[in-house]
PDB file of C-alpha atoms in Angstrom:
ATOM      1  CA  UNK A1451     110.868 -68.969 -10.708  1.00 49.00           C
ATOM      2  CA  UNK A1452     108.897 -71.220 -11.360  1.00 53.00           C
ATOM      3  CA  UNK A1453     109.488 -73.167 -14.788  1.00 59.00           C
ATOM      4  CA  UNK A1454     105.864 -74.656 -14.805  1.00 43.00           C
ATOM      5  CA  UNK A1455     104.236 -70.947 -14.098  1.00 50.00           C
ATOM      6  CA  UNK A1456     101.094 -70.571 -17.100  1.00 44.00           C
ATOM      7  CA  UNK A1457     101.293 -67.740 -18.726  1.00 45.00           C
ATOM      8  CA  UNK A1458      98.728 -65.209 -16.226  1.00 43.00           C
ATOM      9  CA  UNK A1459      95.770 -64.624 -20.122  1.00 44.00           C
ATOM     10  CA  UNK A1460      95.413 -68.285 -19.612  1.00 44.00           C
ATOM     11  CA  UNK A1461      95.399 -68.770 -15.544  1.00 44.00           C
ATOM     12  CA  UNK A1462      91.826 -67.769 -14.970  1.00 45.00           C
ATOM     13  CA  UNK A1463      89.999 -70.401 -18.196  1.00 44.00           C
ATOM     14  CA  UNK A1464      89.013 -73.540 -17.025  1.00 41.00           C
ATOM     15  CA  UNK A1465      88.535 -74.701 -20.643  1.00 40.00           C
ATOM     16  CA  UNK A1466      92.234 -72.365 -22.346  1.00 40.00           C
ATOM     17  CA  UNK A1467      93.874 -74.274 -19.124  1.00 39.00           C
ATOM     18  CA  UNK A1468      93.118 -77.430 -20.418  1.00 41.00           C
ATOM     19  CA  UNK A1469      93.867 -77.124 -23.928  1.00 41.00           C
ATOM     20  CA  UNK A1470      97.339 -75.376 -23.015  1.00 41.00           C
ATOM     21  CA  UNK A1471      97.956 -77.967 -20.786  1.00 38.00           C
ATOM     22  CA  UNK A1472      97.137 -81.064 -23.001  1.00 38.00           C
ATOM     23  CA  UNK A1473      98.878 -79.109 -25.751  1.00 40.00           C
ATOM     24  CA  UNK A1474     102.010 -79.097 -24.187  1.00 43.00           C
ATOM     25  CA  UNK A1475     101.848 -82.866 -22.990  1.00 40.00           C
ATOM     26  CA  UNK A1476     100.931 -83.957 -26.560  1.00 36.00           C
ATOM     27  CA  UNK A1477     104.315 -82.019 -28.472  1.00 42.00           C
ATOM     28  CA  UNK A1478     106.297 -79.875 -25.733  1.00 42.00           C
ATOM     29  CA  UNK A1479     106.060 -81.340 -22.070  1.00 41.00           C
ATOM     30  CA  UNK A1480     109.664 -82.060 -21.454  1.00 42.00           C
ATOM     31  CA  UNK A1481     109.313 -85.606 -19.680  1.00 38.00           C
ATOM     32  CA  UNK A1482     107.623 -87.220 -21.927  1.00 37.00           C
ATOM     33  CA  UNK A1483     109.244 -86.477 -25.241  1.00 54.00           C
ATOM     34  CA  UNK A1484     110.091 -82.320 -26.928  1.00 73.00           C
ATOM     35  CA  UNK A1485     108.215 -80.916 -30.066  1.00 78.00           C
ATOM     36  CA  UNK A1486     110.484 -81.867 -32.878  1.00 81.00           C
ATOM     37  CA  UNK A1487     110.251 -79.355 -36.550  1.00 73.00           C
ATOM     38  CA  UNK A1488     110.380 -79.821 -39.216  1.00 71.00           C
ATOM     39  CA  UNK A1489     109.598 -76.992 -41.083  1.00 68.00           C
ATOM     40  CA  UNK A1490     108.494 -75.858 -44.679  1.00 65.00           C
ATOM     41  CA  UNK A1491     110.988 -76.008 -47.531  1.00 64.00           C
ATOM     42  CA  UNK A1492     113.733 -76.814 -45.014  1.00 75.00           C
ATOM     43  CA  UNK A1493     114.459 -80.577 -44.247  1.00 86.00           C
ATOM     44  CA  UNK A1494     116.323 -79.682 -41.068  1.00 94.00           C
ATOM     45  CA  UNK A1495     115.082 -81.100 -37.815  1.00 96.00           C
ATOM     46  CA  UNK A1496     115.288 -79.703 -34.450  1.00 97.00           C
ATOM     47  CA  UNK A1497     113.840 -80.134 -31.029  1.00 98.00           C
ATOM     48  CA  UNK A1498     112.535 -77.878 -28.799  1.00 98.00           C
ATOM     49  CA  UNK A1499     112.056 -77.645 -25.141  1.00 98.00           C
ATOM     50  CA  UNK A1500     110.852 -75.033 -23.065  1.00 98.00           C
ATOM     51  CA  UNK A1501     112.777 -73.740 -20.048  1.00 98.00           C
ATOM     52  CA  UNK A1502     109.691 -71.311 -18.773  1.00 98.00           C
ATOM     53  CA  UNK A1503     107.366 -69.844 -19.294  1.00 97.00           C
ATOM     54  CA  UNK A1504     107.443 -66.540 -17.998  1.00 97.00           C
ATOM     55  CA  UNK A1505     109.208 -65.526 -19.567  1.00 98.00           C
ATOM     56  CA  UNK A1506     109.279 -67.262 -22.233  1.00 98.00           C
ATOM     57  CA  UNK A1507     112.203 -69.270 -22.935  1.00 98.00           C
ATOM     58  CA  UNK A1508     112.666 -72.293 -24.883  1.00 98.00           C
ATOM     59  CA  UNK A1509     115.766 -74.494 -25.421  1.00 98.00           C
ATOM     60  CA  UNK A1510     115.934 -75.876 -29.098  1.00 98.00           C
ATOM     61  CA  UNK A1511     118.158 -79.074 -29.967  1.00 98.00           C
ATOM     62  CA  UNK A1512     120.525 -79.497 -33.328  1.00 98.00           C
ATOM     63  CA  UNK A1513     118.930 -75.135 -34.656  1.00 98.00           C
ATOM     64  CA  UNK A1514     121.822 -75.224 -36.957  1.00 98.00           C
ATOM     65  CA  UNK A1515     123.263 -78.320 -38.755  1.00 98.00           C
ATOM     66  CA  UNK A1516     127.338 -78.706 -39.298  1.00 98.00           C
ATOM     67  CA  UNK A1517     127.444 -78.156 -41.893  1.00 97.00           C
ATOM     68  CA  UNK A1518     125.216 -75.043 -41.618  1.00 98.00           C
ATOM     69  CA  UNK A1519     127.750 -73.923 -38.516  1.00 98.00           C
ATOM     70  CA  UNK A1520     131.163 -74.323 -40.627  1.00 98.00           C
ATOM     71  CA  UNK A1521     129.927 -72.441 -44.084  1.00 98.00           C
ATOM     72  CA  UNK A1522     128.031 -69.675 -40.900  1.00 98.00           C
ATOM     73  CA  UNK A1523     131.915 -69.581 -39.540  1.00 98.00           C
ATOM     74  CA  UNK A1524     134.191 -68.895 -43.164  1.00 98.00           C
ATOM     75  CA  UNK A1525     131.492 -66.431 -44.516  1.00 98.00           C
ATOM     76  CA  UNK A1526     132.376 -63.931 -41.117  1.00 98.00           C
ATOM     77  CA  UNK A1527     136.007 -64.998 -40.873  1.00 98.00           C
ATOM     78  CA  UNK A1528     137.482 -61.595 -42.334  1.00 98.00           C
ATOM     79  CA  UNK A1529     134.768 -59.830 -41.397  1.00 98.00           C
ATOM     80  CA  UNK A1530     135.336 -59.629 -36.758  1.00 98.00           C
ATOM     81  CA  UNK A1531     136.375 -56.825 -35.606  1.00 98.00           C
ATOM     82  CA  UNK A1532     135.727 -55.649 -31.649  1.00 98.00           C
ATOM     83  CA  UNK A1533     132.370 -55.710 -30.345  1.00 98.00           C
ATOM     84  CA  UNK A1534     130.555 -53.319 -29.426  1.00 96.00           C
ATOM     85  CA  UNK A1535     127.743 -51.704 -27.014  1.00 94.00           C
ATOM     86  CA  UNK A1536     125.059 -49.341 -27.837  1.00 88.00           C
ATOM     87  CA  UNK A1537     125.512 -46.011 -24.929  1.00 84.00           C
ATOM     88  CA  UNK A1538     122.277 -44.045 -23.584  1.00 78.00           C
ATOM     89  CA  UNK A1539     122.457 -41.382 -26.163  1.00 77.00           C
ATOM     90  CA  UNK A1540     122.532 -44.028 -28.980  1.00 78.00           C
ATOM     91  CA  UNK A1541     125.488 -44.856 -30.006  1.00 87.00           C
ATOM     92  CA  UNK A1542     127.853 -47.790 -30.665  1.00 92.00           C
ATOM     93  CA  UNK A1543     131.341 -47.152 -28.556  1.00 94.00           C
ATOM     94  CA  UNK A1544     133.671 -50.068 -27.737  1.00 96.00           C
ATOM     95  CA  UNK A1545     133.374 -50.671 -23.125  1.00 96.00           C
ATOM     96  CA  UNK A1546     135.380 -52.600 -21.276  1.00 96.00           C
ATOM     97  CA  UNK A1547     132.163 -54.794 -20.393  1.00 96.00           C
ATOM     98  CA  UNK A1548     132.154 -56.882 -24.012  1.00 97.00           C
ATOM     99  CA  UNK A1549     135.571 -57.675 -25.304  1.00 98.00           C
ATOM    100  CA  UNK A1550     134.630 -60.091 -27.694  1.00 98.00           C
ATOM    101  CA  UNK A1551     134.252 -59.637 -31.557  1.00 98.00           C
ATOM    102  CA  UNK A1552     131.035 -59.171 -34.224  1.00 98.00           C
ATOM    103  CA  UNK A1553     130.863 -59.697 -37.966  1.00 98.00           C
ATOM    104  CA  UNK A1554     128.302 -59.205 -39.412  1.00 98.00           C
ATOM    105  CA  UNK A1555     127.322 -62.197 -41.876  1.00 98.00           C
ATOM    106  CA  UNK A1556     125.701 -60.480 -45.479  1.00 98.00           C
ATOM    107  CA  UNK A1557     122.077 -60.547 -46.515  1.00 98.00           C
ATOM    108  CA  UNK A1558     121.186 -62.563 -49.942  1.00 98.00           C
ATOM    109  CA  UNK A1559     123.685 -65.343 -49.043  1.00 98.00           C
ATOM    110  CA  UNK A1560     121.524 -68.918 -49.429  1.00 97.00           C
ATOM    111  CA  UNK A1561     122.897 -70.071 -45.684  1.00 98.00           C
ATOM    112  CA  UNK A1562     121.398 -67.345 -43.590  1.00 98.00           C
ATOM    113  CA  UNK A1563     118.082 -66.511 -45.885  1.00 98.00           C
ATOM    114  CA  UNK A1564     117.528 -70.726 -44.553  1.00 97.00           C
ATOM    115  CA  UNK A1565     118.359 -69.236 -40.833  1.00 98.00           C
ATOM    116  CA  UNK A1566     116.531 -66.494 -40.630  1.00 98.00           C
ATOM    117  CA  UNK A1567     113.731 -67.953 -42.907  1.00 97.00           C
ATOM    118  CA  UNK A1568     113.727 -71.197 -39.679  1.00 97.00           C
ATOM    119  CA  UNK A1569     113.428 -68.600 -36.844  1.00 98.00           C
ATOM    120  CA  UNK A1570     110.939 -66.597 -39.262  1.00 98.00           C
ATOM    121  CA  UNK A1571     108.670 -69.953 -39.526  1.00 96.00           C
ATOM    122  CA  UNK A1572     108.892 -71.100 -35.312  1.00 97.00           C
ATOM    123  CA  UNK A1573     108.160 -67.759 -34.644  1.00 98.00           C
ATOM    124  CA  UNK A1574     104.997 -67.578 -37.001  1.00 97.00           C
ATOM    125  CA  UNK A1575     106.067 -66.323 -40.338  1.00 97.00           C
ATOM    126  CA  UNK A1576     107.876 -63.240 -38.660  1.00 98.00           C
ATOM    127  CA  UNK A1577     108.074 -60.592 -41.660  1.00 98.00           C
ATOM    128  CA  UNK A1578     111.692 -60.637 -43.282  1.00 98.00           C
ATOM    129  CA  UNK A1579     111.783 -57.262 -42.540  1.00 97.00           C
ATOM    130  CA  UNK A1580     111.287 -57.548 -38.740  1.00 98.00           C
ATOM    131  CA  UNK A1581     114.799 -59.681 -38.877  1.00 98.00           C
ATOM    132  CA  UNK A1582     118.609 -58.153 -37.852  1.00 97.00           C
ATOM    133  CA  UNK A1583     121.277 -58.919 -40.307  1.00 98.00           C
ATOM    134  CA  UNK A1584     122.606 -62.447 -38.126  1.00 98.00           C
ATOM    135  CA  UNK A1585     125.787 -61.362 -36.182  1.00 98.00           C
ATOM    136  CA  UNK A1586     128.641 -63.493 -35.024  1.00 98.00           C
ATOM    137  CA  UNK A1587     130.265 -63.282 -31.661  1.00 98.00           C
ATOM    138  CA  UNK A1588     133.043 -64.895 -30.855  1.00 98.00           C
ATOM    139  CA  UNK A1589     134.538 -64.831 -27.034  1.00 98.00           C
ATOM    140  CA  UNK A1590     138.238 -66.050 -26.988  1.00 98.00           C
ATOM    141  CA  UNK A1591     139.734 -67.193 -23.304  1.00 98.00           C
ATOM    142  CA  UNK A1592     139.026 -64.759 -20.996  1.00 98.00           C
ATOM    143  CA  UNK A1593     136.454 -62.130 -22.737  1.00 98.00           C
ATOM    144  CA  UNK A1594     133.024 -61.697 -22.218  1.00 98.00           C
ATOM    145  CA  UNK A1595     129.217 -60.006 -22.206  1.00 98.00           C
ATOM    146  CA  UNK A1596     128.668 -58.767 -18.296  1.00 98.00           C
ATOM    147  CA  UNK A1597     125.685 -58.502 -17.839  1.00 98.00           C
ATOM    148  CA  UNK A1598     123.196 -56.614 -20.877  1.00 97.00           C
ATOM    149  CA  UNK A1599     119.353 -56.433 -22.093  1.00 97.00           C
ATOM    150  CA  UNK A1600     119.097 -57.010 -26.111  1.00 97.00           C
ATOM    151  CA  UNK A1601     116.026 -54.436 -26.259  1.00 95.00           C
ATOM    152  CA  UNK A1602     117.210 -50.841 -25.193  1.00 88.00           C
ATOM    153  CA  UNK A1603     115.500 -51.391 -21.176  1.00 77.00           C
ATOM    154  CA  UNK A1604     115.671 -47.334 -21.139  1.00 73.00           C
ATOM    155  CA  UNK A1605     113.181 -47.008 -24.481  1.00 73.00           C
ATOM    156  CA  UNK A1606     109.855 -44.883 -23.849  1.00 65.00           C
ATOM    157  CA  UNK A1607     108.983 -44.172 -27.168  1.00 65.00           C
ATOM    158  CA  UNK A1608     106.679 -46.151 -28.601  1.00 65.00           C
ATOM    159  CA  UNK A1609     107.199 -45.570 -32.204  1.00 65.00           C
ATOM    160  CA  UNK A1610     111.200 -46.450 -31.696  1.00 79.00           C
ATOM    161  CA  UNK A1611     111.965 -50.632 -32.764  1.00 89.00           C
ATOM    162  CA  UNK A1612     112.580 -53.148 -30.445  1.00 95.00           C
ATOM    163  CA  UNK A1613     114.024 -56.846 -30.278  1.00 97.00           C
ATOM    164  CA  UNK A1614     111.243 -58.447 -29.856  1.00 97.00           C
ATOM    165  CA  UNK A1615     113.487 -62.172 -29.341  1.00 98.00           C
ATOM    166  CA  UNK A1616     116.182 -63.176 -29.674  1.00 98.00           C
ATOM    167  CA  UNK A1617     117.576 -67.234 -31.100  1.00 99.00           C
ATOM    168  CA  UNK A1618     121.384 -66.561 -29.459  1.00 99.00           C
ATOM    169  CA  UNK A1619     123.123 -70.052 -31.456  1.00 99.00           C
ATOM    170  CA  UNK A1620     126.386 -71.686 -30.777  1.00 99.00           C
ATOM    171  CA  UNK A1621     128.415 -72.656 -34.393  1.00 99.00           C
ATOM    172  CA  UNK A1622     131.556 -73.179 -32.202  1.00 98.00           C
ATOM    173  CA  UNK A1623     132.457 -73.895 -28.648  1.00 98.00           C
ATOM    174  CA  UNK A1624     135.780 -75.598 -27.421  1.00 98.00           C
ATOM    175  CA  UNK A1625     135.720 -74.331 -24.127  1.00 98.00           C
ATOM    176  CA  UNK A1626     133.853 -75.482 -20.826  1.00 95.00           C
ATOM    177  CA  UNK A1627     131.631 -73.485 -18.567  1.00 96.00           C
ATOM    178  CA  UNK A1628     131.342 -70.231 -20.665  1.00 98.00           C
ATOM    179  CA  UNK A1629     127.778 -70.934 -21.566  1.00 98.00           C
ATOM    180  CA  UNK A1630     124.848 -68.084 -20.989  1.00 98.00           C
ATOM    181  CA  UNK A1631     122.874 -67.603 -17.781  1.00 98.00           C
ATOM    182  CA  UNK A1632     120.673 -65.288 -16.631  1.00 98.00           C
ATOM    183  CA  UNK A1633     121.464 -64.372 -13.248  1.00 98.00           C
ATOM    184  CA  UNK A1634     117.781 -62.424 -12.501  1.00 98.00           C
ATOM    185  CA  UNK A1635     116.250 -66.249 -12.911  1.00 98.00           C
ATOM    186  CA  UNK A1636     116.348 -69.396 -11.125  1.00 97.00           C
ATOM    187  CA  UNK A1637     115.013 -73.128 -11.251  1.00 96.00           C
ATOM    188  CA  UNK A1638     114.927 -75.632  -8.569  1.00 96.00           C
ATOM    189  CA  UNK A1639     117.058 -78.002 -10.738  1.00 97.00           C
ATOM    190  CA  UNK A1640     116.679 -80.790  -7.817  1.00 96.00           C
ATOM    191  CA  UNK A1641     112.496 -81.064  -8.489  1.00 96.00           C
ATOM    192  CA  UNK A1642     113.057 -81.375 -12.046  1.00 97.00           C
ATOM    193  CA  UNK A1643     113.671 -83.780 -14.566  1.00 97.00           C
ATOM    194  CA  UNK A1644     117.468 -84.950 -14.896  1.00 97.00           C
ATOM    195  CA  UNK A1645     117.903 -85.261 -18.635  1.00 98.00           C
ATOM    196  CA  UNK A1646     117.766 -80.747 -18.475  1.00 98.00           C
ATOM    197  CA  UNK A1647     121.082 -81.684 -17.188  1.00 98.00           C
ATOM    198  CA  UNK A1648     122.536 -82.199 -20.104  1.00 98.00           C
ATOM    199  CA  UNK A1649     121.511 -78.503 -21.488  1.00 98.00           C
ATOM    200  CA  UNK A1650     122.054 -76.188 -18.876  1.00 98.00           C
ATOM    201  CA  UNK A1651     124.448 -76.539 -15.645  1.00 98.00           C
ATOM    202  CA  UNK A1652     122.102 -77.787 -12.767  1.00 98.00           C
ATOM    203  CA  UNK A1653     125.033 -76.377 -10.367  1.00 97.00           C
ATOM    204  CA  UNK A1654     123.950 -73.386 -10.800  1.00 98.00           C
ATOM    205  CA  UNK A1655     121.757 -72.136  -7.972  1.00 96.00           C
ATOM    206  CA  UNK A1656     121.144 -68.434  -7.908  1.00 97.00           C
ATOM    207  CA  UNK A1657     120.279 -68.322 -11.471  1.00 98.00           C
ATOM    208  CA  UNK A1658     120.309 -70.042 -15.079  1.00 98.00           C
ATOM    209  CA  UNK A1659     123.082 -71.209 -17.153  1.00 98.00           C
ATOM    210  CA  UNK A1660     122.668 -72.504 -20.629  1.00 98.00           C
ATOM    211  CA  UNK A1661     125.232 -74.378 -22.172  1.00 98.00           C
ATOM    212  CA  UNK A1662     127.224 -73.331 -24.845  1.00 98.00           C
ATOM    213  CA  UNK A1663     126.432 -76.538 -26.575  1.00 98.00           C
ATOM    214  CA  UNK A1664     127.467 -76.996 -30.979  1.00 98.00           C
ATOM    215  CA  UNK A1665     124.095 -76.654 -33.167  1.00 98.00           C
ATOM    216  CA  UNK A1666     121.714 -75.408 -30.088  1.00 98.00           C
ATOM    217  CA  UNK A1667     120.303 -72.229 -29.165  1.00 99.00           C
ATOM    218  CA  UNK A1668     117.712 -70.777 -27.408  1.00 99.00           C
ATOM    219  CA  UNK A1669     114.876 -69.130 -28.155  1.00 99.00           C
ATOM    220  CA  UNK A1670     113.731 -66.237 -25.519  1.00 98.00           C
ATOM    221  CA  UNK A1671     111.114 -63.434 -25.430  1.00 98.00           C
ATOM    222  CA  UNK A1672     113.377 -59.676 -24.066  1.00 98.00           C
ATOM    223  CA  UNK A1673     109.856 -57.469 -24.205  1.00 97.00           C
ATOM    224  CA  UNK A1674     106.912 -58.387 -21.882  1.00 94.00           C
ATOM    225  CA  UNK A1675     102.883 -58.742 -22.483  1.00 92.00           C
ATOM    226  CA  UNK A1676     102.610 -53.727 -23.067  1.00 90.00           C
ATOM    227  CA  UNK A1677     105.995 -54.199 -25.161  1.00 89.00           C
ATOM    228  CA  UNK A1678     107.824 -53.280 -22.437  1.00 92.00           C
ATOM    229  CA  UNK A1679     111.177 -54.307 -21.574  1.00 95.00           C
ATOM    230  CA  UNK A1680     111.079 -57.619 -19.266  1.00 97.00           C
ATOM    231  CA  UNK A1681     114.232 -57.218 -17.105  1.00 96.00           C
ATOM    232  CA  UNK A1682     114.294 -60.931 -16.245  1.00 98.00           C
ATOM    233  CA  UNK A1683     116.101 -61.934 -19.606  1.00 98.00           C
ATOM    234  CA  UNK A1684     119.089 -59.785 -18.063  1.00 98.00           C
ATOM    235  CA  UNK A1685     121.887 -62.087 -19.159  1.00 98.00           C
ATOM    236  CA  UNK A1686     125.678 -62.357 -19.639  1.00 98.00           C
ATOM    237  CA  UNK A1687     128.605 -64.361 -21.872  1.00 98.00           C
ATOM    238  CA  UNK A1688     130.847 -65.857 -19.641  1.00 98.00           C
ATOM    239  CA  UNK A1689     134.071 -65.881 -20.344  1.00 98.00           C
ATOM    240  CA  UNK A1690     135.747 -69.063 -21.757  1.00 98.00           C
ATOM    241  CA  UNK A1691     139.148 -70.377 -19.424  1.00 97.00           C
ATOM    242  CA  UNK A1692     140.621 -72.022 -22.764  1.00 98.00           C
ATOM    243  CA  UNK A1693     139.015 -71.985 -26.412  1.00 98.00           C
ATOM    244  CA  UNK A1694     136.645 -70.415 -27.421  1.00 98.00           C
ATOM    245  CA  UNK A1695     133.583 -69.804 -28.510  1.00 98.00           C
ATOM    246  CA  UNK A1696     131.363 -68.071 -31.378  1.00 98.00           C
ATOM    247  CA  UNK A1697     127.978 -68.043 -31.237  1.00 98.00           C
ATOM    248  CA  UNK A1698     125.403 -66.187 -33.641  1.00 99.00           C
ATOM    249  CA  UNK A1699     122.251 -63.427 -32.492  1.00 98.00           C
ATOM    250  CA  UNK A1700     119.371 -64.003 -35.449  1.00 98.00           C
ATOM    251  CA  UNK A1701     117.020 -60.976 -33.484  1.00 98.00           C
ATOM    252  CA  UNK A1702     113.562 -59.966 -34.218  1.00 98.00           C
ATOM    253  CA  UNK A1703     111.583 -56.598 -34.018  1.00 97.00           C
ATOM    254  CA  UNK A1704     108.549 -55.375 -33.281  1.00 94.00           C
TER     255      UNK A1704
END
């Protein structure tokens, strides 16, 4: 995969390509400077860097503040249960493929609503009803989530709602090499700016592994241009050897 691939809709239109490149050069190109967002009604500032154009993946630095992380962890502390997966008939079951624990956070909490609003504005003001409840996922030593998709890869019913996008944010991480790995994607990091290595594992030659850094997040689009699941977004939650990692799933539906 080339991290520099232009979207197909732009590739045949010189005017659109020029405009797109100018926009990236000014705001998003990581070799120059990341885009910094200070959102309406929200004084929190975070930085964004495009990790991949196709599929679209954007790294978000400092997406969730320290005080917000502490609040969300405290809010969900008593609600953790064994994580489940959805099987072929749509029921949730416990599986050895996913050995973490999870907790859904209550709607209406002011910090929960602030994070959903932040995710909504980042995506162009997605509707509140298009967001699933926020889910904490915690990995203790040896716990994992094998490669999986956030969307239903086998869905054939156009009326069924799908997870259009995912934002996975790290709330705490006292572990190393416990990031999120995309085995179907790869980048030759020797050809990229070495500053990326603080956010990704540049030694991973056969996949993309995003480091687990508290406060940071990764946004990606689960569906392709026809609203079918993009198989390239297959990803895994890597197991900590020691310590703990807790992440926050922010899913937007279509």
